[in-house]
Short mmCIF file of C-alpha atoms in Angstrom, two decimals:
data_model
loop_
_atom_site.label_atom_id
_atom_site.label_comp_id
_atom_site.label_asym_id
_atom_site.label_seq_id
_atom_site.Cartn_x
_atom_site.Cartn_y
_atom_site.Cartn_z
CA UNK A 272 104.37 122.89 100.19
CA UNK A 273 103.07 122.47 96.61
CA UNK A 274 99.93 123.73 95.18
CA UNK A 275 99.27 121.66 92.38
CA UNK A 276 96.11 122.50 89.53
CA UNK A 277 94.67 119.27 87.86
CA UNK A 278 92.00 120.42 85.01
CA UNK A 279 90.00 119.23 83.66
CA UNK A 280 88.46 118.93 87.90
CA UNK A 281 85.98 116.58 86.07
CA UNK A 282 84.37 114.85 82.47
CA UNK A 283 81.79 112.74 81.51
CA UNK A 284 83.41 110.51 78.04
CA UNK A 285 81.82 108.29 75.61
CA UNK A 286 83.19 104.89 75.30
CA UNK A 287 86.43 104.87 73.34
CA UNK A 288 87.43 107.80 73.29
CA UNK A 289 90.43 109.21 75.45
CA UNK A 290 91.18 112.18 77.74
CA UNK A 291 93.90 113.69 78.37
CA UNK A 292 94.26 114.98 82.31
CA UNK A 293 96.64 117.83 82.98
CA UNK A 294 98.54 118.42 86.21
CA UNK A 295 101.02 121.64 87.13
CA UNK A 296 102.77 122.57 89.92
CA UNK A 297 103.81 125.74 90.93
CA UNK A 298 107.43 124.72 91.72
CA UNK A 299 109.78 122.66 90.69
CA UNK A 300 109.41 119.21 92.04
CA UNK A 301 111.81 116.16 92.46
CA UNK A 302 108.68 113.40 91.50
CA UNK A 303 105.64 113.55 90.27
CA UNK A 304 102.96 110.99 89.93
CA UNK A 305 99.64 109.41 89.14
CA UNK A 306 97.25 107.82 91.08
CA UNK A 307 93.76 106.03 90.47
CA UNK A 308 90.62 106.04 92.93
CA UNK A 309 88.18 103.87 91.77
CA UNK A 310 84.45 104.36 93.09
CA UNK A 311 84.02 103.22 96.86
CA UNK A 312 87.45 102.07 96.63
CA UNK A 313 91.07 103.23 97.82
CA UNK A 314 94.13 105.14 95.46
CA UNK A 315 96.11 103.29 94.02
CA UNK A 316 99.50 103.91 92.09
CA UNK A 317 99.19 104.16 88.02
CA UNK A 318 102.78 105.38 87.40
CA UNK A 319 105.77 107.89 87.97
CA UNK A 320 105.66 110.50 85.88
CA UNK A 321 109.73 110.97 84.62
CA UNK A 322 111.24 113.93 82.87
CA UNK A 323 112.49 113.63 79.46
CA UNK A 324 112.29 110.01 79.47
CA UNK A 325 109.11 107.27 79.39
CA UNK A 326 107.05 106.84 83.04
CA UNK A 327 107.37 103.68 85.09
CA UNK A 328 104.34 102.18 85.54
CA UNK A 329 103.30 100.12 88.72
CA UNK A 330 101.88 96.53 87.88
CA UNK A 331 98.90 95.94 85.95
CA UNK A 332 98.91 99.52 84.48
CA UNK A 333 100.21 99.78 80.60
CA UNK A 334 101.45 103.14 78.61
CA UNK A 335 99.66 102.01 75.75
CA UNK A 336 96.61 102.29 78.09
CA UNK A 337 97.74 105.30 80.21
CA UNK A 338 100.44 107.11 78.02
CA UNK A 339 102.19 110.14 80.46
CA UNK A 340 104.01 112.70 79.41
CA UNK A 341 106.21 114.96 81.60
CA UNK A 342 107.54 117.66 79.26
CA UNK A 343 109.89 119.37 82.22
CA UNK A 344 110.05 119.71 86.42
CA UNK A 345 106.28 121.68 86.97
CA UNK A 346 104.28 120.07 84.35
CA UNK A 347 102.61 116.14 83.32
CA UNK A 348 99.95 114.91 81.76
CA UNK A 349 98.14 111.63 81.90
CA UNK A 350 95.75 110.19 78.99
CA UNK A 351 93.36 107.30 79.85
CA UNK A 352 92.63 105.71 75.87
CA UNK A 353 90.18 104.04 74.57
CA UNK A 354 88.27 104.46 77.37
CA UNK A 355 85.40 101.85 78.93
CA UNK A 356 82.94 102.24 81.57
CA UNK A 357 85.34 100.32 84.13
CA UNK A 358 87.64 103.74 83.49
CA UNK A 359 85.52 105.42 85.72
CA UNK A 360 87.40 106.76 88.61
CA UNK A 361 89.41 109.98 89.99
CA UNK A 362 92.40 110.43 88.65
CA UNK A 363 95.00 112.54 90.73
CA UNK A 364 98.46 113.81 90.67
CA UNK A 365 100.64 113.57 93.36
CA UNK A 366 104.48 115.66 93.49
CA UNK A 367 106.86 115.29 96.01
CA UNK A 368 108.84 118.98 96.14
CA UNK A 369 112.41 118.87 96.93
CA UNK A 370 112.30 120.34 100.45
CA UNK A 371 110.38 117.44 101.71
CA UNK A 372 113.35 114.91 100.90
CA UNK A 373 110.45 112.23 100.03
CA UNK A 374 108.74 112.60 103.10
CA UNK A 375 105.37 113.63 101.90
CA UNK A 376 103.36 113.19 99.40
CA UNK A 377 101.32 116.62 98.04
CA UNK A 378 97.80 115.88 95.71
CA UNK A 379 96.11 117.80 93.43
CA UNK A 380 92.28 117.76 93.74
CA UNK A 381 91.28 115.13 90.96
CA UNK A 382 89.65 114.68 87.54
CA UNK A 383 86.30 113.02 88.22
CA UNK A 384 86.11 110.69 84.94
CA UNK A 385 83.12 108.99 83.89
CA UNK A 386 83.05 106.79 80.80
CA UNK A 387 78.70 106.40 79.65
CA UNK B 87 104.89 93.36 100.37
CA UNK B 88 103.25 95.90 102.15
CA UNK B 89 99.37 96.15 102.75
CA UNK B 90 97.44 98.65 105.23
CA UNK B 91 93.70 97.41 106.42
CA UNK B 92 91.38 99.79 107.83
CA UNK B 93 89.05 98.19 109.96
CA UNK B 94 86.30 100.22 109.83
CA UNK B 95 84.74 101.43 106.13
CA UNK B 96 82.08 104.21 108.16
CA UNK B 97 82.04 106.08 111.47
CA UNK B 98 79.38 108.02 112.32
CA UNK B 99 79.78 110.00 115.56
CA UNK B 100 78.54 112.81 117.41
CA UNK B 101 80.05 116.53 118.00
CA UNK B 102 82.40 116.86 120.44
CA UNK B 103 82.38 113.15 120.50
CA UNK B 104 86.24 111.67 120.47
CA UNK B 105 86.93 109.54 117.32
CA UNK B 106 89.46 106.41 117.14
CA UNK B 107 90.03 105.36 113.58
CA UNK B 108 91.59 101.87 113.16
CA UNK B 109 94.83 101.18 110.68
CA UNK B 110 96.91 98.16 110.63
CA UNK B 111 99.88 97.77 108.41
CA UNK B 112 101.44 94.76 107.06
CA UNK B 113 105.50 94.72 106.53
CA UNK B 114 108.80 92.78 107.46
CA UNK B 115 110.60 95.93 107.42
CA UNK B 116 110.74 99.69 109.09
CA UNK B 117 107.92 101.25 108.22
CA UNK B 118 106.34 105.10 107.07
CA UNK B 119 103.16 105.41 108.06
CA UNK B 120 100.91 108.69 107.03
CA UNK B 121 97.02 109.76 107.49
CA UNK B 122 95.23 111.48 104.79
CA UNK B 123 91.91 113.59 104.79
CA UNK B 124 89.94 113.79 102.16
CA UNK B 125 87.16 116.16 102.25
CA UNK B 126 84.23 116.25 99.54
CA UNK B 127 85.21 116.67 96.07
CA UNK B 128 88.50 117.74 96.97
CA UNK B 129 91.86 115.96 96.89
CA UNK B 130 94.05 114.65 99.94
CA UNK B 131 95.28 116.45 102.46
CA UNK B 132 97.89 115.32 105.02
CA UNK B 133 96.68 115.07 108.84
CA UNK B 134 99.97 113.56 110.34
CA UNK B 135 103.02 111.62 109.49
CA UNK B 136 105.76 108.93 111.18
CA UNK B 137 109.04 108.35 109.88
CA UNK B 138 111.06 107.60 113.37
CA UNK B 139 111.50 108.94 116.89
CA UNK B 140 108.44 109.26 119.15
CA UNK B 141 105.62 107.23 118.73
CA UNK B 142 102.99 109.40 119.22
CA UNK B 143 102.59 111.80 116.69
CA UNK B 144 100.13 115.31 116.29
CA UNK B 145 98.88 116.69 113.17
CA UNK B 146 96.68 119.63 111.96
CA UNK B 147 92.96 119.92 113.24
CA UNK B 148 93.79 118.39 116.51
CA UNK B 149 94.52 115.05 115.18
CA UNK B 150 97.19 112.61 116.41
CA UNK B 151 98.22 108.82 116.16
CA UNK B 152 100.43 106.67 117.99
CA UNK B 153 102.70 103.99 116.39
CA UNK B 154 102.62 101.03 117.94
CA UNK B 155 105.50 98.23 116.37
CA UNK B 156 104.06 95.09 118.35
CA UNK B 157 100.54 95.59 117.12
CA UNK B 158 101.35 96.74 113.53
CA UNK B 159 99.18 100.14 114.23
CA UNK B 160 98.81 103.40 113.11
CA UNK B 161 95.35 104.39 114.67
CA UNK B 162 94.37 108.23 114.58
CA UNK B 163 92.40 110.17 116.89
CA UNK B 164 90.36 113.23 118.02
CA UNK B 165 89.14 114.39 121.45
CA UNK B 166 86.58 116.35 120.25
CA UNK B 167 85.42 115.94 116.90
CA UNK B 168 83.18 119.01 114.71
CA UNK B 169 81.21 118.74 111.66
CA UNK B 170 83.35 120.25 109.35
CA UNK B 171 85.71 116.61 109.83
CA UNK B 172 83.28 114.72 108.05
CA UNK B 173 85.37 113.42 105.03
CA UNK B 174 86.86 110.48 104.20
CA UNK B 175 90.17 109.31 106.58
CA UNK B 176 93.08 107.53 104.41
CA UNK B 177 95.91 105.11 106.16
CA UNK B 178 98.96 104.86 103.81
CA UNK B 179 102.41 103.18 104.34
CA UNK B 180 105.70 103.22 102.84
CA UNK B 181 109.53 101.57 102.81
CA UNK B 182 111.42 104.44 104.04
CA UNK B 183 114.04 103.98 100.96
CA UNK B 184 111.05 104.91 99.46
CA UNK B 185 109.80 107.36 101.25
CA UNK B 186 106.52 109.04 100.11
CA UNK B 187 107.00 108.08 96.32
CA UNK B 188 105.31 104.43 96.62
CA UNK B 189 102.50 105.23 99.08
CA UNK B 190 100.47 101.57 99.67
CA UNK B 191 96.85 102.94 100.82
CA UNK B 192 94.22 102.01 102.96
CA UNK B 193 90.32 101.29 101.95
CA UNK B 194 89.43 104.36 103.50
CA UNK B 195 87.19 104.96 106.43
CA UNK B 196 84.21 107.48 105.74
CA UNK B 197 83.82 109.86 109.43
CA UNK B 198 80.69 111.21 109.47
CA UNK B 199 79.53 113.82 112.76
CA UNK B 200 76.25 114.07 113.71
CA UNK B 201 74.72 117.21 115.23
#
């Protein structure tokens, strides 16, 4: 398994500013990822967090809008810029560790965001 | 593309009642199918998983959910359900090339037990 720390756990932001959401693992992992929850609703895929190189994001997401960084194999961070109201969600990492073979899918416990 | 619809957005129940919660997957290929709990202000957990072989498959807390190809479902289930398995129940599928990195979720379905 994978225990996995997300801080900050939540934030309340002004409008247009940005936040910057860590995640870290306590083992190496293959993958590592963000996902979106938006209130009442279901998660939803942001990006792949890659090491050493620039994320892939999943349709309809932007780096400009969520740049990711993923600085080596334990450790990523995800900013949400320029932040609106419509930002509000929970924001969690998921990693995949290398004994799993891509089986299954560990999550952190979330960053509660909400944008006033 | 693949799509998962959960048929039922709440379930309230009583104790020791047994629980059926309803997922139905969409895709012209094999499938991956997983259940997720999430419990309050916490992240998800996973209750079960199918990749291949038998079609019914157990989990932790008692859980299990059978496969079924012909009907496109992935439906979980308790016996007996307890209070402390109120939390919200996610569906998810994937391709199995892959795997658990592109997980397509469900709505959700909020199970809450009654005393």
């Amino acid at each position: 398994s994978a225990v996995i720390s997300q801080k900050p756990s939540r934030d309340i932001c002004q409008r247009g500013t940005s936040l910057t959401i860590q995640c870290q693992v306590d083992s190496q992992v293959t993958m590592m990822f963000w996902y979106r929850q938006q209130p009442g609703q279901s998660l939803t895929l942001i990006a792949t967090a890659n090491q050493g190189s620039e994320a892939t994001y999943e349709s309809g997401f932007v780096i400009d809008k969520f740049p990711i960084s993923r600085p080596n194999l334990t450790f990523s961070t995800l900013t949400v810029s320029n932040m609106s109201p419509e930002d509000s969600s929970i924001y969690l990492c998921s990693v995949i560790p290398r004994a799993h073979m891509n089986t299954e899918a560990f999550f952190g416990q979330g960053t509660r965001l909400t944008v006033v | 593309a693949q799509s998962v619809t959960q048929l039922d957005s709440q379930v309230p129940v009583f104790e020791e009642a047994p629980v059926e919660l309803r997922c139905n997957y969409s895709s012209s290929v094999s499938v991956y199918l997983f259940w997720y709990v999430q419990y309050p202000n916490q992240g998800l957990q996973l209750l079960l998983k199918y990749l291949s072989g038998s079609t019914l498959v157990k989990g932790i807390n008692g859980f299990e959910a059978e496969f079924n190809k012909s009907q496109t479902s992935f439906h979980l289930r308790k016996p007996s359900v307890h209070i402390s398995d109120t939390a919200e129940y996610f569906c998810a599928v994937s391709h199995p090339v892959q795997g658990a990195q592109k997980l397509v979720f469900g709505q959700g379905t909020r199970l809450t037990i009654n005393p």
